[in-house]
Amino acid sequence: MSGRNWAIAIGINNYHNLQPLQYAQGDAEAVRNYFLGEVRFERVYYFSEVSPPIPQDFGPPIESRPTYAALRRFLRVRFEQPFLGAGDNFWFFFAGHGIREDNRDYLMPLDGDPGDVPNTAISLHYLTERLSRCGADNVVLLIDACRYEGRRAGTGVGNHRYPGIVTLYSCSPRESSYEIEQLQQGAFTHVLLQGLRLQGEGNCATVER
């Protein structure tokens, strides 16, 4: 993976207002560990129910529990100015619930309310606008956000494509993908990591716009 690589990995199991998940947090941790340990990303911001606060160059650390307020603050503060450049890549991984409402896709944070999605969830439109400010040539979204009772249901995201952003969804709209008990992992993350490792071994598993 040429250039500098930075990433965000978010995984949420124990939602306050939605069905809990089994392996979303573990999936995000596995992706973080791959990025840091196997392909030596420069920095990975990790958000989960057990992750430590994120230090800043200036000011107090940012809360890393993936609540609505914490994620919005991080996206606002960290992406206010470019910090990457030509040839660089920024990766975003999310494992959890996603909801589509009024023709817009949303990622549900830890405290997201399915009865008030626009005011308590992170829209993919807002997310991509903020991530695009990082200055990297390539922004890659890896979205596993259609989970419901162990599988991903038809309310999940996946309809829209965002200009200038490489986006991989765990399933097509109105399809479901699954958490696999035998693997203790989501099917999407399992296949994703297999594909990335193939790429790392010099094979032709590449991501194109």
Short mmCIF file of C-alpha atoms in Angstrom, two decimals:
data_model
loop_
_atom_site.label_atom_id
_atom_site.label_comp_id
_atom_site.label_asym_id
_atom_site.label_seq_id
_atom_site.Cartn_x
_atom_site.Cartn_y
_atom_site.Cartn_z
CA MET A 1 0.00 0.00 0.00
CA SER A 2 1.97 2.99 -1.25
CA GLY A 3 1.88 6.41 0.40
CA ARG A 4 0.90 7.11 3.96
CA ASN A 5 -2.08 5.23 5.36
CA TRP A 6 -4.32 6.43 8.17
CA ALA A 7 -7.60 4.88 9.30
CA ILE A 8 -10.61 4.90 11.59
CA ALA A 9 -12.05 1.61 12.90
CA ILE A 10 -15.41 1.63 14.72
CA GLY A 11 -17.21 -1.39 16.16
CA ILE A 12 -20.32 -1.37 18.36
CA ASN A 13 -21.89 -4.34 20.12
CA ASN A 14 -24.05 -3.15 23.02
CA TYR A 15 -26.33 -0.54 21.53
CA HIS A 16 -28.45 1.47 23.97
CA ASN A 17 -31.58 1.49 21.78
CA LEU A 18 -31.02 -1.28 19.22
CA GLN A 19 -30.52 -5.03 19.18
CA PRO A 20 -27.04 -5.88 20.54
CA LEU A 21 -24.48 -7.48 18.24
CA GLN A 22 -21.94 -10.19 18.99
CA TYR A 23 -18.88 -9.53 16.86
CA ALA A 24 -18.93 -5.93 15.59
CA GLN A 25 -16.48 -4.71 18.20
CA GLY A 26 -14.20 -7.69 17.58
CA ASP A 27 -14.36 -7.05 13.84
CA ALA A 28 -13.20 -3.45 14.29
CA GLU A 29 -10.41 -4.60 16.60
CA ALA A 30 -9.29 -7.21 14.04
CA VAL A 31 -9.21 -4.57 11.29
CA ARG A 32 -7.31 -2.17 13.54
CA ASN A 33 -4.78 -4.87 14.41
CA TYR A 34 -4.33 -5.73 10.73
CA PHE A 35 -3.78 -2.10 9.77
CA LEU A 36 -1.30 -1.46 12.58
CA GLY A 37 0.41 -4.82 12.94
CA GLU A 38 0.51 -6.35 9.47
CA VAL A 39 0.64 -3.44 7.04
CA ARG A 40 2.05 -0.80 9.41
CA PHE A 41 -0.42 2.03 8.99
CA GLU A 42 0.88 5.27 10.43
CA ARG A 43 -2.17 5.85 12.60
CA VAL A 44 -5.49 4.12 13.33
CA TYR A 45 -8.19 5.79 15.41
CA TYR A 46 -10.15 3.08 17.22
CA PHE A 47 -13.66 3.61 18.60
CA SER A 48 -15.37 0.95 20.72
CA GLU A 49 -17.01 0.56 24.10
CA VAL A 50 -13.63 -0.30 25.66
CA SER A 51 -11.17 1.83 23.68
CA PRO A 52 -9.03 4.46 25.47
CA PRO A 53 -9.42 8.21 24.85
CA ILE A 54 -7.73 9.55 21.72
CA PRO A 55 -4.91 12.04 22.43
CA GLN A 56 -4.77 15.28 20.48
CA ASP A 57 -1.83 17.51 19.60
CA PHE A 58 -3.65 20.34 21.36
CA GLY A 59 -6.39 20.20 23.96
CA PRO A 60 -7.82 17.34 26.02
CA PRO A 61 -8.15 13.79 24.65
CA ILE A 62 -11.26 12.94 22.63
CA GLU A 63 -13.68 10.39 24.04
CA SER A 64 -13.47 7.18 21.99
CA ARG A 65 -16.69 5.49 23.06
CA PRO A 66 -18.63 5.69 19.79
CA THR A 67 -21.49 7.89 20.93
CA TYR A 68 -23.09 10.43 18.63
CA ALA A 69 -21.41 13.36 20.39
CA ALA A 70 -17.95 11.75 20.43
CA LEU A 71 -18.02 10.77 16.75
CA ARG A 72 -19.37 14.14 15.62
CA ARG A 73 -16.75 15.98 17.67
CA PHE A 74 -13.92 13.83 16.33
CA LEU A 75 -15.05 14.25 12.72
CA ARG A 76 -15.39 17.99 13.22
CA VAL A 77 -12.10 18.61 15.04
CA ARG A 78 -9.75 16.15 13.34
CA PHE A 79 -10.86 16.87 9.79
CA GLU A 80 -10.99 20.65 9.97
CA GLN A 81 -7.63 20.94 8.16
CA PRO A 82 -5.86 18.57 5.70
CA PHE A 83 -3.22 16.32 7.26
CA LEU A 84 -2.46 13.92 4.38
CA GLY A 85 -1.38 14.59 0.80
CA ALA A 86 -0.79 13.28 -2.71
CA GLY A 87 -0.37 9.50 -2.85
CA ASP A 88 -1.83 8.99 0.64
CA ASN A 89 -4.86 6.92 1.66
CA PHE A 90 -7.48 7.23 4.38
CA TRP A 91 -9.53 4.16 5.34
CA PHE A 92 -12.79 4.09 7.32
CA PHE A 93 -14.19 0.84 8.76
CA PHE A 94 -17.54 0.61 10.54
CA ALA A 95 -19.20 -2.49 12.00
CA GLY A 96 -22.62 -2.02 13.55
CA HIS A 97 -26.16 -0.97 12.73
CA GLY A 98 -27.08 1.18 9.75
CA ILE A 99 -30.45 2.70 8.93
CA ARG A 100 -31.83 4.29 5.79
CA GLU A 101 -34.36 7.06 6.34
CA ASP A 102 -35.83 9.65 3.96
CA ASN A 103 -33.55 8.40 1.18
CA ARG A 104 -30.39 8.98 3.24
CA ASP A 105 -27.97 6.46 4.74
CA TYR A 106 -27.00 6.69 8.41
CA LEU A 107 -24.54 4.87 10.65
CA MET A 108 -25.94 4.30 14.12
CA PRO A 109 -23.66 5.28 17.01
CA LEU A 110 -23.75 3.61 20.41
CA ASP A 111 -26.60 5.84 21.62
CA GLY A 112 -28.41 6.26 18.29
CA ASP A 113 -32.21 6.38 18.50
CA PRO A 114 -34.05 4.58 15.67
CA GLY A 115 -37.03 6.84 16.40
CA ASP A 116 -34.99 10.01 15.80
CA VAL A 117 -32.39 9.00 13.23
CA PRO A 118 -31.57 12.41 11.68
CA ASN A 119 -30.67 13.89 15.09
CA THR A 120 -28.90 10.90 16.67
CA ALA A 121 -27.07 9.13 13.82
CA ILE A 122 -24.12 9.94 11.53
CA SER A 123 -25.22 10.45 7.94
CA LEU A 124 -22.92 9.03 5.27
CA HIS A 125 -23.23 12.34 3.45
CA TYR A 126 -21.76 14.18 6.45
CA LEU A 127 -19.16 11.47 7.03
CA THR A 128 -17.84 11.53 3.47
CA GLU A 129 -17.76 15.33 3.44
CA ARG A 130 -15.59 15.35 6.57
CA LEU A 131 -13.30 12.50 5.50
CA SER A 132 -12.70 14.17 2.14
CA ARG A 133 -11.08 17.07 3.98
CA CYS A 134 -8.12 14.92 5.08
CA GLY A 135 -6.19 15.70 1.88
CA ALA A 136 -5.51 12.09 0.86
CA ASP A 137 -5.74 11.06 -2.78
CA ASN A 138 -7.91 8.08 -1.84
CA VAL A 139 -10.63 7.69 0.79
CA VAL A 140 -11.93 4.13 1.26
CA LEU A 141 -15.13 3.29 3.17
CA LEU A 142 -15.60 -0.27 4.43
CA ILE A 143 -19.17 -0.39 5.73
CA ASP A 144 -20.66 -3.37 7.55
CA ALA A 145 -23.78 -1.61 8.74
CA CYS A 146 -26.87 -3.70 8.06
CA ARG A 147 -26.77 -5.97 11.08
CA TYR A 148 -29.93 -7.00 12.88
CA GLU A 149 -30.30 -9.97 15.27
CA GLY A 150 -27.10 -11.56 14.03
CA ARG A 151 -27.61 -10.65 10.40
CA ARG A 152 -27.87 -7.49 8.38
CA ALA A 153 -31.41 -6.60 7.50
CA GLY A 154 -33.17 -4.57 4.83
CA THR A 155 -33.11 -1.33 6.81
CA GLY A 156 -29.36 -1.11 6.38
CA VAL A 157 -27.32 1.20 4.20
CA GLY A 158 -25.89 0.51 0.78
CA ASN A 159 -27.83 2.37 -1.90
CA HIS A 160 -25.71 5.44 -2.53
CA ARG A 161 -22.26 5.92 -3.99
CA TYR A 162 -20.24 8.98 -3.10
CA PRO A 163 -18.11 10.84 -5.68
CA GLY A 164 -14.39 10.43 -5.18
CA ILE A 165 -14.87 7.80 -2.46
CA VAL A 166 -14.20 4.06 -2.78
CA THR A 167 -17.06 2.34 -0.94
CA LEU A 168 -17.41 -1.36 -0.09
CA TYR A 169 -20.66 -2.44 1.57
CA SER A 170 -21.21 -5.75 3.34
CA CYS A 171 -24.38 -6.39 1.32
CA SER A 172 -26.59 -4.89 -1.34
CA PRO A 173 -29.78 -3.05 -0.35
CA ARG A 174 -32.49 -5.38 0.98
CA GLU A 175 -30.02 -8.25 1.23
CA SER A 176 -28.59 -9.64 4.46
CA SER A 177 -25.12 -10.69 5.50
CA TYR A 178 -24.25 -12.51 8.67
CA GLU A 179 -22.17 -12.85 11.79
CA ILE A 180 -20.53 -16.29 11.84
CA GLU A 181 -20.45 -17.92 15.27
CA GLN A 182 -17.81 -20.49 14.31
CA LEU A 183 -15.43 -17.70 13.27
CA GLN A 184 -16.47 -15.31 16.05
CA GLN A 185 -16.55 -12.69 13.29
CA GLY A 186 -18.76 -11.04 10.72
CA ALA A 187 -18.71 -12.59 7.26
CA PHE A 188 -17.79 -9.26 5.65
CA THR A 189 -14.78 -8.69 7.91
CA HIS A 190 -13.58 -12.26 7.43
CA VAL A 191 -13.63 -11.96 3.63
CA LEU A 192 -12.29 -8.39 3.72
CA LEU A 193 -9.21 -9.35 5.73
CA GLN A 194 -8.61 -12.35 3.50
CA GLY A 195 -8.69 -10.08 0.45
CA LEU A 196 -6.42 -7.46 2.00
CA ARG A 197 -3.91 -10.14 2.97
CA LEU A 198 -3.91 -11.43 -0.61
CA GLN A 199 -3.13 -7.92 -1.78
CA GLY A 200 -0.34 -7.71 0.78
CA GLU A 201 1.19 -10.87 -0.67
CA GLY A 202 1.49 -9.27 -4.09
CA ASN A 203 -1.64 -10.68 -5.70
CA CYS A 204 -4.10 -8.58 -7.65
CA ALA A 205 -6.77 -8.00 -5.00
CA THR A 206 -7.05 -4.26 -5.56
CA VAL A 207 -9.64 -1.59 -4.86
CA GLU A 208 -10.53 0.76 -7.69
CA ARG A 209 -12.82 3.77 -7.81
#
